[in-house]
Amino acid sequence: MTIFLDLKTSQNASYANSISIPITVINTPQLIAQQTLNLSGGTANLTHVDFSGVVAVQLPLLPLVTTVLVSVVRGATAQDIIVFSAAQNLDLSILGPQLISFSGSDFNAPNIAGAVYSVFIQASALGTIRVGPESFNFTGVSDA
């Protein structure tokens, strides 16, 4: 039987084209979401965190080959434990927003009250723009 522990959402932008945040440093993680979950009620070695998210980005004004990397980290900094990452090459023929969606799990999550999960984004081309929507869900559960 699965026990629900905690659920949090981080939503920076609810609608398409509702933000305009440039990625200003090439290949450097930029924090886009962070939540703290209470996993203390879980069973040791049987607790996991399921997560999903969506982020929309747009090519730089002068379109060039661009790879976007989204990473989910157990911790507060980009140097903490990466539990998931996904890379996508943006389509040069699309000048408007491009959606990156992902879902994954962190198995053997810590059974603590303040488990921090963070989402970082980085791009290989200067001037890549986060345009929205941006929404991220984190759900902690434990097997009994």
PDB file of C-alpha atoms in Angstrom:
ATOM      1  CA  MET A   1       0.000   0.000   0.000  1.00  0.00           C
ATOM      2  CA  THR A   2       1.290   3.460  -0.879  1.00  0.00           C
ATOM      3  CA  ILE A   3       1.198   6.288   1.667  1.00  0.00           C
ATOM      4  CA  PHE A   4       0.868   9.878   0.499  1.00  0.00           C
ATOM      5  CA  LEU A   5       3.404  12.142   2.250  1.00  0.00           C
ATOM      6  CA  ASP A   6       3.412  15.580   0.630  1.00  0.00           C
ATOM      7  CA  LEU A   7       2.711  17.445  -2.595  1.00  0.00           C
ATOM      8  CA  LYS A   8       3.966  20.838  -3.726  1.00  0.00           C
ATOM      9  CA  THR A   9       3.682  22.893  -6.904  1.00  0.00           C
ATOM     10  CA  SER A  10       5.924  25.643  -8.166  1.00  0.00           C
ATOM     11  CA  GLN A  11       4.326  27.708 -10.908  1.00  0.00           C
ATOM     12  CA  ASN A  12       6.259  30.668 -12.267  1.00  0.00           C
ATOM     13  CA  ALA A  13       4.070  31.364 -15.282  1.00  0.00           C
ATOM     14  CA  SER A  14       0.564  30.049 -15.869  1.00  0.00           C
ATOM     15  CA  TYR A  15       0.183  31.122 -19.487  1.00  0.00           C
ATOM     16  CA  ALA A  16       2.061  31.015 -22.764  1.00  0.00           C
ATOM     17  CA  ASN A  17       4.229  34.075 -23.370  1.00  0.00           C
ATOM     18  CA  SER A  18       3.507  35.465 -19.892  1.00  0.00           C
ATOM     19  CA  ILE A  19       7.180  35.953 -18.954  1.00  0.00           C
ATOM     20  CA  SER A  20      10.331  36.968 -20.778  1.00  0.00           C
ATOM     21  CA  ILE A  21      13.417  35.880 -18.857  1.00  0.00           C
ATOM     22  CA  PRO A  22      16.608  35.538 -20.884  1.00  0.00           C
ATOM     23  CA  ILE A  23      19.207  32.913 -20.057  1.00  0.00           C
ATOM     24  CA  THR A  24      22.187  35.221 -19.753  1.00  0.00           C
ATOM     25  CA  VAL A  25      25.093  32.808 -19.170  1.00  0.00           C
ATOM     26  CA  ILE A  26      25.849  29.899 -21.510  1.00  0.00           C
ATOM     27  CA  ASN A  27      25.795  26.368 -20.049  1.00  0.00           C
ATOM     28  CA  THR A  28      25.268  27.605 -16.498  1.00  0.00           C
ATOM     29  CA  PRO A  29      22.356  26.275 -14.414  1.00  0.00           C
ATOM     30  CA  GLN A  30      19.650  28.831 -13.597  1.00  0.00           C
ATOM     31  CA  LEU A  31      17.174  28.027 -10.794  1.00  0.00           C
ATOM     32  CA  ILE A  32      13.561  27.934 -12.021  1.00  0.00           C
ATOM     33  CA  ALA A  33      11.767  25.993  -9.269  1.00  0.00           C
ATOM     34  CA  GLN A  34      12.338  24.868  -5.693  1.00  0.00           C
ATOM     35  CA  GLN A  35      10.141  23.138  -3.120  1.00  0.00           C
ATOM     36  CA  THR A  36      10.570  21.535   0.291  1.00  0.00           C
ATOM     37  CA  LEU A  37       8.698  18.304   1.010  1.00  0.00           C
ATOM     38  CA  ASN A  38       7.924  16.649   4.342  1.00  0.00           C
ATOM     39  CA  LEU A  39       8.979  13.021   3.795  1.00  0.00           C
ATOM     40  CA  SER A  40       9.433  12.197   7.503  1.00  0.00           C
ATOM     41  CA  GLY A  41       6.425   9.859   7.589  1.00  0.00           C
ATOM     42  CA  GLY A  42       7.902   7.542   4.970  1.00  0.00           C
ATOM     43  CA  THR A  43       9.474   4.121   5.374  1.00  0.00           C
ATOM     44  CA  ALA A  44      13.271   4.053   5.049  1.00  0.00           C
ATOM     45  CA  ASN A  45      14.426   2.929   1.583  1.00  0.00           C
ATOM     46  CA  LEU A  46      10.817   2.871   0.341  1.00  0.00           C
ATOM     47  CA  THR A  47      10.191   6.605  -0.053  1.00  0.00           C
ATOM     48  CA  HIS A  48      10.241   8.258  -3.443  1.00  0.00           C
ATOM     49  CA  VAL A  49       9.423  11.603  -4.991  1.00  0.00           C
ATOM     50  CA  ASP A  50       7.637  11.777  -8.321  1.00  0.00           C
ATOM     51  CA  PHE A  51       7.961  15.003 -10.262  1.00  0.00           C
ATOM     52  CA  SER A  52       6.832  16.516 -13.517  1.00  0.00           C
ATOM     53  CA  GLY A  53       7.192  19.844 -15.187  1.00  0.00           C
ATOM     54  CA  VAL A  54       6.860  21.991 -18.236  1.00  0.00           C
ATOM     55  CA  VAL A  55       8.926  24.965 -19.343  1.00  0.00           C
ATOM     56  CA  ALA A  56       8.604  26.950 -22.573  1.00  0.00           C
ATOM     57  CA  VAL A  57      11.659  28.524 -24.162  1.00  0.00           C
ATOM     58  CA  GLN A  58      12.317  30.464 -27.316  1.00  0.00           C
ATOM     59  CA  LEU A  59      15.400  30.628 -29.519  1.00  0.00           C
ATOM     60  CA  PRO A  60      17.626  33.709 -29.404  1.00  0.00           C
ATOM     61  CA  LEU A  61      16.703  36.558 -31.767  1.00  0.00           C
ATOM     62  CA  LEU A  62      19.395  35.322 -34.139  1.00  0.00           C
ATOM     63  CA  PRO A  63      18.460  31.610 -34.206  1.00  0.00           C
ATOM     64  CA  LEU A  64      21.351  29.216 -33.743  1.00  0.00           C
ATOM     65  CA  VAL A  65      21.756  25.614 -32.723  1.00  0.00           C
ATOM     66  CA  THR A  66      20.657  25.516 -29.096  1.00  0.00           C
ATOM     67  CA  THR A  67      20.467  22.692 -26.580  1.00  0.00           C
ATOM     68  CA  VAL A  68      18.422  23.207 -23.426  1.00  0.00           C
ATOM     69  CA  LEU A  69      19.136  21.056 -20.368  1.00  0.00           C
ATOM     70  CA  VAL A  70      16.633  20.746 -17.516  1.00  0.00           C
ATOM     71  CA  SER A  71      17.891  19.107 -14.298  1.00  0.00           C
ATOM     72  CA  VAL A  72      16.064  18.100 -11.112  1.00  0.00           C
ATOM     73  CA  VAL A  73      18.300  18.118  -8.050  1.00  0.00           C
ATOM     74  CA  ARG A  74      17.774  16.742  -4.565  1.00  0.00           C
ATOM     75  CA  GLY A  75      19.031  19.792  -2.726  1.00  0.00           C
ATOM     76  CA  ALA A  76      19.157  23.549  -3.076  1.00  0.00           C
ATOM     77  CA  THR A  77      22.115  24.068  -5.413  1.00  0.00           C
ATOM     78  CA  ALA A  78      23.098  22.878  -8.870  1.00  0.00           C
ATOM     79  CA  GLN A  79      26.037  21.014  -7.256  1.00  0.00           C
ATOM     80  CA  ASP A  80      23.744  18.755  -5.202  1.00  0.00           C
ATOM     81  CA  ILE A  81      22.578  15.276  -6.260  1.00  0.00           C
ATOM     82  CA  ILE A  82      21.095  15.302  -9.764  1.00  0.00           C
ATOM     83  CA  VAL A  83      18.195  12.839  -9.767  1.00  0.00           C
ATOM     84  CA  PHE A  84      16.995  13.575 -13.315  1.00  0.00           C
ATOM     85  CA  SER A  85      18.017  15.503 -16.402  1.00  0.00           C
ATOM     86  CA  ALA A  86      16.690  15.898 -19.911  1.00  0.00           C
ATOM     87  CA  ALA A  87      18.275  17.667 -22.874  1.00  0.00           C
ATOM     88  CA  GLN A  88      16.444  18.928 -25.929  1.00  0.00           C
ATOM     89  CA  ASN A  89      17.783  20.449 -29.116  1.00  0.00           C
ATOM     90  CA  LEU A  90      15.518  23.338 -30.071  1.00  0.00           C
ATOM     91  CA  ASP A  91      14.054  23.274 -33.575  1.00  0.00           C
ATOM     92  CA  LEU A  92      15.613  26.062 -35.672  1.00  0.00           C
ATOM     93  CA  SER A  93      12.526  26.255 -37.880  1.00  0.00           C
ATOM     94  CA  ILE A  94      10.306  27.275 -34.949  1.00  0.00           C
ATOM     95  CA  LEU A  95      10.751  30.932 -34.056  1.00  0.00           C
ATOM     96  CA  GLY A  96       8.088  30.897 -31.337  1.00  0.00           C
ATOM     97  CA  PRO A  97       7.927  29.070 -27.989  1.00  0.00           C
ATOM     98  CA  GLN A  98       9.002  25.452 -27.709  1.00  0.00           C
ATOM     99  CA  LEU A  99       7.663  23.329 -24.853  1.00  0.00           C
ATOM    100  CA  ILE A 100       9.883  21.010 -22.817  1.00  0.00           C
ATOM    101  CA  SER A 101       7.914  18.546 -20.675  1.00  0.00           C
ATOM    102  CA  PHE A 102       9.328  15.912 -18.358  1.00  0.00           C
ATOM    103  CA  SER A 103       8.440  13.489 -15.581  1.00  0.00           C
ATOM    104  CA  GLY A 104      10.595  11.318 -13.371  1.00  0.00           C
ATOM    105  CA  SER A 105      11.168   9.877  -9.907  1.00  0.00           C
ATOM    106  CA  ASP A 106      13.755   9.989  -7.161  1.00  0.00           C
ATOM    107  CA  PHE A 107      13.787   6.565  -5.507  1.00  0.00           C
ATOM    108  CA  ASN A 108      15.239   6.145  -2.022  1.00  0.00           C
ATOM    109  CA  ALA A 109      14.486   9.751  -1.153  1.00  0.00           C
ATOM    110  CA  PRO A 110      15.490  10.806   2.371  1.00  0.00           C
ATOM    111  CA  ASN A 111      12.931  10.408   5.164  1.00  0.00           C
ATOM    112  CA  ILE A 112      13.270  13.953   6.479  1.00  0.00           C
ATOM    113  CA  ALA A 113      10.893  16.837   7.090  1.00  0.00           C
ATOM    114  CA  GLY A 114      12.813  19.282   4.891  1.00  0.00           C
ATOM    115  CA  ALA A 115      13.690  17.458   1.662  1.00  0.00           C
ATOM    116  CA  VAL A 116      14.514  20.152  -0.889  1.00  0.00           C
ATOM    117  CA  TYR A 117      14.038  19.607  -4.621  1.00  0.00           C
ATOM    118  CA  SER A 118      15.183  22.146  -7.213  1.00  0.00           C
ATOM    119  CA  VAL A 119      14.827  22.483 -10.970  1.00  0.00           C
ATOM    120  CA  PHE A 120      17.552  24.138 -13.033  1.00  0.00           C
ATOM    121  CA  ILE A 121      17.678  25.116 -16.697  1.00  0.00           C
ATOM    122  CA  GLN A 122      20.646  25.899 -18.882  1.00  0.00           C
ATOM    123  CA  ALA A 123      21.112  26.648 -22.575  1.00  0.00           C
ATOM    124  CA  SER A 124      24.018  26.389 -24.973  1.00  0.00           C
ATOM    125  CA  ALA A 125      23.195  29.686 -26.721  1.00  0.00           C
ATOM    126  CA  LEU A 126      23.199  33.143 -25.207  1.00  0.00           C
ATOM    127  CA  GLY A 127      19.839  34.894 -25.411  1.00  0.00           C
ATOM    128  CA  THR A 128      17.599  31.822 -25.138  1.00  0.00           C
ATOM    129  CA  ILE A 129      14.418  33.120 -23.469  1.00  0.00           C
ATOM    130  CA  ARG A 130      12.071  31.507 -20.949  1.00  0.00           C
ATOM    131  CA  VAL A 131       8.612  32.592 -22.076  1.00  0.00           C
ATOM    132  CA  GLY A 132       6.121  30.525 -20.104  1.00  0.00           C
ATOM    133  CA  PRO A 133       4.300  28.521 -19.104  1.00  0.00           C
ATOM    134  CA  GLU A 134       6.437  27.123 -16.279  1.00  0.00           C
ATOM    135  CA  SER A 135       4.905  24.673 -13.844  1.00  0.00           C
ATOM    136  CA  PHE A 136       6.462  21.938 -11.696  1.00  0.00           C
ATOM    137  CA  ASN A 137       4.881  19.316  -9.390  1.00  0.00           C
ATOM    138  CA  PHE A 138       6.588  17.261  -6.662  1.00  0.00           C
ATOM    139  CA  THR A 139       4.803  14.402  -4.881  1.00  0.00           C
ATOM    140  CA  GLY A 140       6.316  12.386  -2.017  1.00  0.00           C
ATOM    141  CA  VAL A 141       5.022   8.869  -1.349  1.00  0.00           C
ATOM    142  CA  SER A 142       6.184   5.810   0.558  1.00  0.00           C
ATOM    143  CA  ASP A 143       5.507   2.115   0.289  1.00  0.00           C
ATOM    144  CA  ALA A 144       4.404   0.594   3.570  1.00  0.00           C
TER     145      ALA A 144
END
